[in-house]
């Protein structure tokens, strides 16, 4: 697998981003946040102790300073905050594109006049069965293709290309293409 095919595989990119941001989010929730809270608790106890001494000496304490210190101590590092924010969005997009619907752009004029070059179509990903993303292995069979359906498939000679075509025949049909004329069962 070369870099061009990896960068052209949006499902793989979404999968990697989902895994990486999910791992960072889990590490933060189950480990780093607890450490931040423990450090904040210790620092705030020390702050309160100092303020109590100042109050005993007649100096008025600033409660806004305590709130600011607490917010600063509990704040997530920016990269963790971004990972935690992006994780649910990327996971939702990955799920939607992998199992429900995926947009495709019509690449050629073979579907004219119904679909023009550059038209966008939204493909129902579960009509013919559920496939595992990235490895494209069918795990649940739902329906078989019917004549007239518009299908998206990978071009066998170059799997990085998506082909969008209309089904003209199903198993058992007799299809003949002769003199630039297509006949089905007749």
Coordinates of C-alpha atoms in Angstrom, one line a residue:
X1 CA 0.0 0.0 0.0
X2 CA 1.5 3.3 -1.0
X3 CA 1.0 6.8 0.4
X4 CA -1.3 7.9 -2.4
X5 CA -3.7 5.1 -1.9
X6 CA -3.7 5.7 1.9
X7 CA -4.4 9.4 1.5
X8 CA -7.1 8.5 -1.0
X9 CA -8.8 6.2 1.4
X10 CA -11.0 8.5 3.5
X11 CA -12.4 5.7 5.5
X12 CA -8.9 4.7 6.7
X13 CA -8.1 8.3 7.6
X14 CA -11.3 8.7 9.6
X15 CA -10.7 5.4 11.3
X16 CA -7.2 6.4 12.4
X17 CA -8.4 9.8 13.5
X18 CA -11.3 8.2 15.5
X19 CA -8.9 5.8 17.2
X20 CA -6.2 8.4 18.0
X21 CA -8.6 11.0 19.4
X22 CA -10.6 8.3 21.2
X23 CA -7.4 7.1 22.9
X24 CA -6.4 10.6 23.9
X25 CA -9.9 11.3 25.3
X26 CA -9.9 8.0 27.3
X27 CA -6.5 8.7 28.8
X28 CA -7.6 12.2 29.8
X29 CA -10.9 11.1 31.3
X30 CA -9.6 8.0 33.2
X31 CA -6.1 9.2 34.1
X32 CA -4.9 12.8 33.4
X33 CA -8.1 14.5 34.7
X34 CA -7.7 12.7 38.1
X35 CA -4.1 14.0 38.3
X36 CA -5.2 17.5 37.5
X37 CA -7.9 17.4 40.1
X38 CA -5.4 16.1 42.7
X39 CA -2.9 18.8 41.9
X40 CA -5.6 21.4 42.0
X41 CA -6.9 20.2 45.4
X42 CA -3.4 20.4 46.9
X43 CA -2.6 23.8 45.4
X44 CA -6.0 25.2 46.5
X45 CA -5.5 23.9 50.0
X46 CA -2.1 25.7 50.1
X47 CA -3.7 28.8 48.7
X48 CA -6.5 28.7 51.3
X49 CA -3.9 28.2 54.1
X50 CA -2.0 31.3 52.9
X51 CA -5.2 33.3 52.6
X52 CA -6.2 32.3 56.1
X53 CA -2.9 33.6 57.4
X54 CA -3.3 36.9 55.5
X55 CA -6.9 37.2 56.8
X56 CA -5.6 36.6 60.4
X57 CA -3.1 39.4 59.7
X58 CA -5.8 41.8 58.7
X59 CA -5.2 41.6 54.9
X60 CA -8.4 41.1 52.9
X61 CA -8.3 37.9 50.7
X62 CA -9.3 37.9 47.0
X63 CA -11.8 35.1 46.2
X64 CA -11.6 35.9 42.5
X65 CA -7.9 34.9 42.6
X66 CA -8.9 31.5 44.1
X67 CA -11.5 30.9 41.3
X68 CA -8.9 31.9 38.6
X69 CA -6.3 29.6 40.2
X70 CA -8.7 26.7 40.3
X71 CA -9.8 27.3 36.6
X72 CA -6.1 27.4 35.5
X73 CA -5.2 24.3 37.4
X74 CA -8.1 22.3 36.1
X75 CA -7.8 23.5 32.5
X76 CA -6.9 20.8 29.9
X77 CA -3.9 21.2 27.7
X78 CA -5.0 22.6 24.3
X79 CA -4.1 19.4 22.4
X80 CA -6.2 17.3 24.8
X81 CA -9.1 19.7 24.7
X82 CA -9.1 19.6 20.9
X83 CA -8.8 15.8 20.8
X84 CA -11.7 15.5 23.3
X85 CA -13.8 18.0 21.2
X86 CA -13.1 16.4 17.9
X87 CA -13.5 12.7 19.0
X88 CA -17.3 12.6 19.1
X89 CA -17.6 14.5 15.8
X90 CA -15.1 12.3 14.0
X91 CA -16.6 9.2 15.4
X92 CA -20.1 10.2 14.3
X93 CA -18.9 11.1 10.8
X94 CA -17.0 7.7 10.6
X95 CA -20.1 5.8 11.7
X96 CA -22.4 7.7 9.3
X97 CA -20.0 7.3 6.3
X98 CA -19.1 3.7 7.0
X99 CA -22.5 2.2 7.8
X100 CA -25.3 4.5 6.7
X101 CA -24.7 7.0 3.9
X102 CA -21.8 8.3 1.9
X103 CA -21.7 11.1 -0.7
X104 CA -20.1 10.5 -4.1
X105 CA -19.5 12.8 -7.0
X106 CA -20.3 11.5 -10.5
X107 CA -16.9 11.2 -12.2
X108 CA -17.9 10.6 -15.9
X109 CA -20.6 11.1 -18.4
X110 CA -21.6 7.4 -18.5
X111 CA -24.8 8.1 -16.4
X112 CA -26.0 11.0 -18.6
X113 CA -28.9 12.1 -18.9
X114 CA -30.1 11.0 -15.4
X115 CA -26.9 12.0 -13.6
X116 CA -24.6 14.7 -15.0
X117 CA -20.8 14.9 -14.5
X118 CA -20.1 16.5 -11.1
X119 CA -23.5 15.7 -9.6
X120 CA -23.5 14.6 -6.0
X121 CA -25.3 11.5 -4.9
X122 CA -25.9 10.1 -1.4
X123 CA -25.4 6.4 -1.3
X124 CA -27.3 4.2 1.1
X125 CA -24.5 2.0 2.5
X126 CA -26.7 -0.7 4.0
X127 CA -29.1 -1.5 1.1
X128 CA -27.0 -4.6 0.0
X129 CA -25.5 -5.4 3.4
X130 CA -23.3 -4.1 6.2
X131 CA -19.6 -4.0 5.5
X132 CA -16.7 -3.4 7.8
X133 CA -15.0 -0.1 7.0
X134 CA -11.4 0.1 5.8
X135 CA -11.2 -3.7 4.9
X136 CA -14.6 -3.6 3.0
X137 CA -15.7 -7.1 4.2
X138 CA -19.4 -7.8 4.1
X139 CA -20.6 -9.1 7.5
X140 CA -24.4 -8.9 7.0
X141 CA -26.2 -9.7 3.7
X142 CA -29.5 -7.6 3.3
X143 CA -30.7 -7.4 -0.3
X144 CA -29.5 -8.3 -3.8
X145 CA -29.0 -5.7 -6.5
X146 CA -32.0 -5.2 -8.7
X147 CA -32.2 -4.0 -12.4
X148 CA -32.1 -0.2 -12.6
X149 CA -30.3 0.3 -9.2
X150 CA -27.4 2.8 -9.2
X151 CA -24.4 1.2 -7.6
X152 CA -21.0 2.4 -6.5
X153 CA -18.1 0.0 -6.7
X154 CA -14.4 0.0 -6.8
X155 CA -12.8 -0.4 -10.2
X156 CA -11.1 -3.8 -10.2
X157 CA -8.0 -2.7 -12.0
X158 CA -7.6 0.4 -9.7
X159 CA -9.4 -0.1 -6.3
X160 CA -8.8 3.6 -5.4
X161 CA -11.3 4.6 -8.1
X162 CA -15.0 4.5 -7.4
X163 CA -17.3 3.7 -10.3
X164 CA -20.9 4.7 -10.3
X165 CA -23.1 2.6 -12.7
X166 CA -26.6 1.4 -13.2
X167 CA -27.4 -2.3 -12.9
X168 CA -28.6 -3.6 -16.3
X169 CA -28.8 -7.3 -15.4
X170 CA -29.0 -9.6 -12.5
X171 CA -27.9 -13.3 -12.2
X172 CA -29.7 -15.4 -14.8
X173 CA -30.2 -12.6 -17.3
X174 CA -28.9 -12.9 -20.9
X175 CA -27.1 -9.6 -21.7
X176 CA -25.9 -8.9 -25.3
X177 CA -24.0 -5.8 -26.5
X178 CA -23.9 -5.8 -30.2
X179 CA -23.6 -2.9 -32.7
X180 CA -23.7 -0.4 -29.9
X181 CA -27.0 -1.8 -28.7
X182 CA -27.6 -3.4 -25.3
X183 CA -30.3 -6.1 -25.0
X184 CA -31.3 -7.9 -21.9
X185 CA -33.2 -11.2 -22.1
X186 CA -34.2 -10.7 -25.7

